Amino acid sequence: MNKIASFTIDHIRLVPGLYVSRKDRVNGTVITTFDIRMTSPNDEPVMNTAEVHAIEHLGAVFLRNHEEYKDRTIYFGPMGCRTGFYLLLAGDYDSRDIVPLMKEMFSFIASYEGEIPGASARDCGNYLDMNLPMAKYLAEKFLSGVLTGIRDDQLNYPE
C-alpha cells in the first residue's frame, strides 16, 4: 500500500509553519489542503484536546463567517497528532496567499472573549472538553512566533 502524501513529509525536520499539504481536483475545482503546523512534531509537547477543541470551534466559526473566505472554506479541523490543523479551501493557493487570513484568524482566537460558539450539550458532542485560556495562549504564540515575520522555511515543506 502506498503512503499518503502527509506521511512522506520529514517530520523530524518540520518546523511550525503554514504549508500546502496537497492540491486535489473535484469537479474541475482545485481544493488546496493546508497544514497549519503549530508545534514542532516529535520535539515539543503536543496540544491537549481541550485547547485543540476550542481552537477548532473558534477557527471554524471565524472562517465560515469571513466575508472573503466563507464560501471557499471546505473544512477546518485538528490533526490526529495534535500538532496542528488542516484547512481545506476551494481554490488554487500557495501558503503565502493565506498568511493574512491566518493572521486574522489567530488574532481573533487570541483575543476572543465570551462563550465559545457551539460549546453546549445541544451543539457539540464533547462540549465540556474546551480550554479557552490555553487556546488563546497557543493562538498568540503561533501568531507572534510564526505568522508575524514568517520565513520561507515555514511556508515550504523540508526537502
PDB file of C-alpha atoms in Angstrom:
ATOM      1  CA  MET A   1       0.000   0.000   0.000  1.00  0.00           C
ATOM      2  CA  ASN A   2       1.326   3.475  -0.894  1.00  0.00           C
ATOM      3  CA  LYS A   3       1.897   6.074   1.800  1.00  0.00           C
ATOM      4  CA  ILE A   4      -0.412   9.069   1.715  1.00  0.00           C
ATOM      5  CA  ALA A   5       1.241  12.413   0.937  1.00  0.00           C
ATOM      6  CA  SER A   6       1.307  13.678   4.527  1.00  0.00           C
ATOM      7  CA  PHE A   7       3.250  10.592   5.648  1.00  0.00           C
ATOM      8  CA  THR A   8       6.056  11.373   3.191  1.00  0.00           C
ATOM      9  CA  ILE A   9       6.984  14.680   4.888  1.00  0.00           C
ATOM     10  CA  ASP A  10      10.107  14.594   7.066  1.00  0.00           C
ATOM     11  CA  HIS A  11       8.527  15.321  10.444  1.00  0.00           C
ATOM     12  CA  ILE A  12      11.951  15.387  12.100  1.00  0.00           C
ATOM     13  CA  ARG A  13      12.906  18.495  10.097  1.00  0.00           C
ATOM     14  CA  LEU A  14       9.424  20.067  10.024  1.00  0.00           C
ATOM     15  CA  VAL A  15       9.068  23.336  11.928  1.00  0.00           C
ATOM     16  CA  PRO A  16       5.913  25.211  12.912  1.00  0.00           C
ATOM     17  CA  GLY A  17       4.558  26.983   9.853  1.00  0.00           C
ATOM     18  CA  LEU A  18       1.927  27.144   7.157  1.00  0.00           C
ATOM     19  CA  TYR A  19       2.292  24.611   4.352  1.00  0.00           C
ATOM     20  CA  VAL A  20       0.407  23.415   1.299  1.00  0.00           C
ATOM     21  CA  SER A  21      -0.128  19.758   2.074  1.00  0.00           C
ATOM     22  CA  ARG A  22      -1.788  18.830  -1.223  1.00  0.00           C
ATOM     23  CA  LYS A  23      -3.971  20.014  -4.075  1.00  0.00           C
ATOM     24  CA  ASP A  24      -6.839  17.950  -5.410  1.00  0.00           C
ATOM     25  CA  ARG A  25      -9.339  18.463  -8.207  1.00  0.00           C
ATOM     26  CA  VAL A  26     -13.030  17.931  -7.536  1.00  0.00           C
ATOM     27  CA  ASN A  27     -15.395  18.535 -10.445  1.00  0.00           C
ATOM     28  CA  GLY A  28     -12.862  20.876 -12.049  1.00  0.00           C
ATOM     29  CA  THR A  29     -12.235  22.897  -8.876  1.00  0.00           C
ATOM     30  CA  VAL A  30      -8.874  22.835  -7.121  1.00  0.00           C
ATOM     31  CA  ILE A  31      -9.121  22.111  -3.394  1.00  0.00           C
ATOM     32  CA  THR A  32      -5.996  23.214  -1.523  1.00  0.00           C
ATOM     33  CA  THR A  33      -5.252  21.479   1.771  1.00  0.00           C
ATOM     34  CA  PHE A  34      -3.124  23.493   4.183  1.00  0.00           C
ATOM     35  CA  ASP A  35      -1.056  22.109   7.037  1.00  0.00           C
ATOM     36  CA  ILE A  36      -1.188  24.677   9.841  1.00  0.00           C
ATOM     37  CA  ARG A  37       1.625  23.275  11.983  1.00  0.00           C
ATOM     38  CA  MET A  38       1.523  24.906  15.404  1.00  0.00           C
ATOM     39  CA  THR A  39       4.064  22.789  17.276  1.00  0.00           C
ATOM     40  CA  SER A  40       7.321  21.129  16.306  1.00  0.00           C
ATOM     41  CA  PRO A  41       6.489  17.445  15.680  1.00  0.00           C
ATOM     42  CA  ASN A  42       8.191  14.898  17.938  1.00  0.00           C
ATOM     43  CA  ASP A  43      10.136  17.726  19.563  1.00  0.00           C
ATOM     44  CA  GLU A  44       7.798  19.706  21.814  1.00  0.00           C
ATOM     45  CA  PRO A  45       4.634  18.672  23.647  1.00  0.00           C
ATOM     46  CA  VAL A  46       1.514  18.285  21.553  1.00  0.00           C
ATOM     47  CA  MET A  47      -1.526  20.412  22.255  1.00  0.00           C
ATOM     48  CA  ASN A  48      -4.100  18.993  24.649  1.00  0.00           C
ATOM     49  CA  THR A  49      -7.531  18.115  23.317  1.00  0.00           C
ATOM     50  CA  ALA A  50      -9.297  20.877  25.256  1.00  0.00           C
ATOM     51  CA  GLU A  51      -7.378  23.714  23.610  1.00  0.00           C
ATOM     52  CA  VAL A  52      -7.426  21.986  20.220  1.00  0.00           C
ATOM     53  CA  HIS A  53     -11.202  21.690  20.527  1.00  0.00           C
ATOM     54  CA  ALA A  54     -11.576  25.377  21.441  1.00  0.00           C
ATOM     55  CA  ILE A  55      -9.346  26.461  18.529  1.00  0.00           C
ATOM     56  CA  GLU A  56     -11.355  24.218  16.204  1.00  0.00           C
ATOM     57  CA  HIS A  57     -14.671  25.815  17.219  1.00  0.00           C
ATOM     58  CA  LEU A  58     -13.362  29.376  17.066  1.00  0.00           C
ATOM     59  CA  GLY A  59     -11.435  28.868  13.834  1.00  0.00           C
ATOM     60  CA  ALA A  60     -14.368  27.216  12.075  1.00  0.00           C
ATOM     61  CA  VAL A  61     -16.765  29.976  13.146  1.00  0.00           C
ATOM     62  CA  PHE A  62     -14.290  32.646  12.072  1.00  0.00           C
ATOM     63  CA  LEU A  63     -13.671  31.096   8.642  1.00  0.00           C
ATOM     64  CA  ARG A  64     -17.325  30.370   7.890  1.00  0.00           C
ATOM     65  CA  ASN A  65     -18.211  33.983   8.698  1.00  0.00           C
ATOM     66  CA  HIS A  66     -15.275  35.581   6.882  1.00  0.00           C
ATOM     67  CA  GLU A  67     -16.517  37.859   4.120  1.00  0.00           C
ATOM     68  CA  GLU A  68     -13.976  36.686   1.535  1.00  0.00           C
ATOM     69  CA  TYR A  69     -13.422  33.045   2.542  1.00  0.00           C
ATOM     70  CA  LYS A  70     -16.761  31.831   3.926  1.00  0.00           C
ATOM     71  CA  ASP A  71     -17.836  30.318   0.599  1.00  0.00           C
ATOM     72  CA  ARG A  72     -14.359  28.873  -0.073  1.00  0.00           C
ATOM     73  CA  THR A  73     -13.957  27.117   3.281  1.00  0.00           C
ATOM     74  CA  ILE A  74     -14.459  23.374   2.942  1.00  0.00           C
ATOM     75  CA  TYR A  75     -13.056  22.187   6.275  1.00  0.00           C
ATOM     76  CA  PHE A  76     -11.043  23.322   9.283  1.00  0.00           C
ATOM     77  CA  GLY A  77     -10.090  20.769  11.908  1.00  0.00           C
ATOM     78  CA  PRO A  78      -7.345  19.220  14.011  1.00  0.00           C
ATOM     79  CA  MET A  79      -4.652  16.763  13.033  1.00  0.00           C
ATOM     80  CA  GLY A  80      -4.843  13.489  14.891  1.00  0.00           C
ATOM     81  CA  CYS A  81      -1.286  14.015  16.166  1.00  0.00           C
ATOM     82  CA  ARG A  82      -2.411  17.276  17.827  1.00  0.00           C
ATOM     83  CA  THR A  83       0.466  19.309  16.371  1.00  0.00           C
ATOM     84  CA  GLY A  84      -1.759  21.482  14.195  1.00  0.00           C
ATOM     85  CA  PHE A  85      -4.797  21.812  11.954  1.00  0.00           C
ATOM     86  CA  TYR A  86      -5.880  21.189   8.400  1.00  0.00           C
ATOM     87  CA  LEU A  87      -7.647  23.856   6.384  1.00  0.00           C
ATOM     88  CA  LEU A  88      -9.242  22.970   3.052  1.00  0.00           C
ATOM     89  CA  LEU A  89     -10.110  25.850   0.736  1.00  0.00           C
ATOM     90  CA  ALA A  90     -11.734  25.789  -2.688  1.00  0.00           C
ATOM     91  CA  GLY A  91      -9.168  27.382  -5.000  1.00  0.00           C
ATOM     92  CA  ASP A  92      -5.565  27.038  -6.093  1.00  0.00           C
ATOM     93  CA  TYR A  93      -3.452  28.679  -3.371  1.00  0.00           C
ATOM     94  CA  ASP A  94       0.115  28.867  -2.168  1.00  0.00           C
ATOM     95  CA  SER A  95       0.956  29.115   1.520  1.00  0.00           C
ATOM     96  CA  ARG A  96       1.849  32.797   1.321  1.00  0.00           C
ATOM     97  CA  ASP A  97      -1.605  33.567  -0.152  1.00  0.00           C
ATOM     98  CA  ILE A  98      -3.364  32.869   3.132  1.00  0.00           C
ATOM     99  CA  VAL A  99      -0.888  34.341   5.628  1.00  0.00           C
ATOM    100  CA  PRO A 100      -3.100  37.442   6.047  1.00  0.00           C
ATOM    101  CA  LEU A 101      -6.156  35.219   6.631  1.00  0.00           C
ATOM    102  CA  MET A 102      -4.292  33.140   9.212  1.00  0.00           C
ATOM    103  CA  LYS A 103      -3.056  36.283  10.986  1.00  0.00           C
ATOM    104  CA  GLU A 104      -6.652  37.472  11.157  1.00  0.00           C
ATOM    105  CA  MET A 105      -7.932  34.117  12.401  1.00  0.00           C
ATOM    106  CA  PHE A 106      -5.278  33.616  15.070  1.00  0.00           C
ATOM    107  CA  SER A 107      -5.699  37.240  16.222  1.00  0.00           C
ATOM    108  CA  PHE A 108      -9.422  36.574  16.539  1.00  0.00           C
ATOM    109  CA  ILE A 109      -8.772  33.448  18.623  1.00  0.00           C
ATOM    110  CA  ALA A 110      -6.052  35.086  20.757  1.00  0.00           C
ATOM    111  CA  SER A 111      -8.324  37.987  21.696  1.00  0.00           C
ATOM    112  CA  TYR A 112     -11.623  36.088  21.929  1.00  0.00           C
ATOM    113  CA  GLU A 113     -13.773  36.773  24.991  1.00  0.00           C
ATOM    114  CA  GLY A 114     -17.032  35.125  25.978  1.00  0.00           C
ATOM    115  CA  GLU A 115     -18.629  31.756  25.453  1.00  0.00           C
ATOM    116  CA  ILE A 116     -17.094  29.547  22.790  1.00  0.00           C
ATOM    117  CA  PRO A 117     -19.583  29.189  19.926  1.00  0.00           C
ATOM    118  CA  GLY A 118     -21.168  25.752  19.871  1.00  0.00           C
ATOM    119  CA  ALA A 119     -19.907  24.836  23.355  1.00  0.00           C
ATOM    120  CA  SER A 120     -23.167  23.387  24.643  1.00  0.00           C
ATOM    121  CA  ALA A 121     -24.553  19.889  25.034  1.00  0.00           C
ATOM    122  CA  ARG A 122     -27.084  20.600  22.291  1.00  0.00           C
ATOM    123  CA  ASP A 123     -24.468  21.818  19.776  1.00  0.00           C
ATOM    124  CA  CYS A 124     -21.390  19.654  20.439  1.00  0.00           C
ATOM    125  CA  GLY A 125     -20.654  16.029  21.253  1.00  0.00           C
ATOM    126  CA  ASN A 126     -17.948  16.847  23.810  1.00  0.00           C
ATOM    127  CA  TYR A 127     -18.700  20.428  24.847  1.00  0.00           C
ATOM    128  CA  LEU A 128     -17.042  20.176  28.281  1.00  0.00           C
ATOM    129  CA  ASP A 129     -13.608  19.497  26.732  1.00  0.00           C
ATOM    130  CA  MET A 130     -12.707  23.137  25.972  1.00  0.00           C
ATOM    131  CA  ASN A 131      -9.924  25.342  27.303  1.00  0.00           C
ATOM    132  CA  LEU A 132     -10.266  28.923  26.076  1.00  0.00           C
ATOM    133  CA  PRO A 133      -7.361  30.435  28.069  1.00  0.00           C
ATOM    134  CA  MET A 134      -4.921  27.859  26.690  1.00  0.00           C
ATOM    135  CA  ALA A 135      -6.375  28.182  23.165  1.00  0.00           C
ATOM    136  CA  LYS A 136      -5.802  31.938  23.358  1.00  0.00           C
ATOM    137  CA  TYR A 137      -2.240  31.421  24.593  1.00  0.00           C
ATOM    138  CA  LEU A 138      -1.407  28.987  21.764  1.00  0.00           C
ATOM    139  CA  ALA A 139      -3.031  31.226  19.153  1.00  0.00           C
ATOM    140  CA  GLU A 140      -0.947  34.198  20.326  1.00  0.00           C
ATOM    141  CA  LYS A 141       2.202  32.054  20.399  1.00  0.00           C
ATOM    142  CA  PHE A 142       1.617  30.911  16.801  1.00  0.00           C
ATOM    143  CA  LEU A 143       0.690  34.408  15.662  1.00  0.00           C
ATOM    144  CA  SER A 144       3.721  36.144  17.167  1.00  0.00           C
ATOM    145  CA  GLY A 145       6.231  33.308  16.830  1.00  0.00           C
ATOM    146  CA  VAL A 146       5.375  32.044  13.349  1.00  0.00           C
ATOM    147  CA  LEU A 147       2.909  34.115  11.333  1.00  0.00           C
ATOM    148  CA  THR A 148       4.442  37.506  12.126  1.00  0.00           C
ATOM    149  CA  GLY A 149       7.648  37.514  10.106  1.00  0.00           C
ATOM    150  CA  ILE A 150       7.027  34.059   8.610  1.00  0.00           C
ATOM    151  CA  ARG A 151      10.087  32.681   6.801  1.00  0.00           C
ATOM    152  CA  ASP A 152      10.327  30.668   3.569  1.00  0.00           C
ATOM    153  CA  ASP A 153      11.234  27.516   5.522  1.00  0.00           C
ATOM    154  CA  GLN A 154       7.926  27.932   7.395  1.00  0.00           C
ATOM    155  CA  LEU A 155       5.993  28.101   4.107  1.00  0.00           C
ATOM    156  CA  ASN A 156       7.561  25.153   2.268  1.00  0.00           C
ATOM    157  CA  TYR A 157       7.994  21.581   3.464  1.00  0.00           C
ATOM    158  CA  PRO A 158      11.588  20.473   4.099  1.00  0.00           C
ATOM    159  CA  GLU A 159      13.138  18.627   1.170  1.00  0.00           C
TER     160      GLU A 159
END
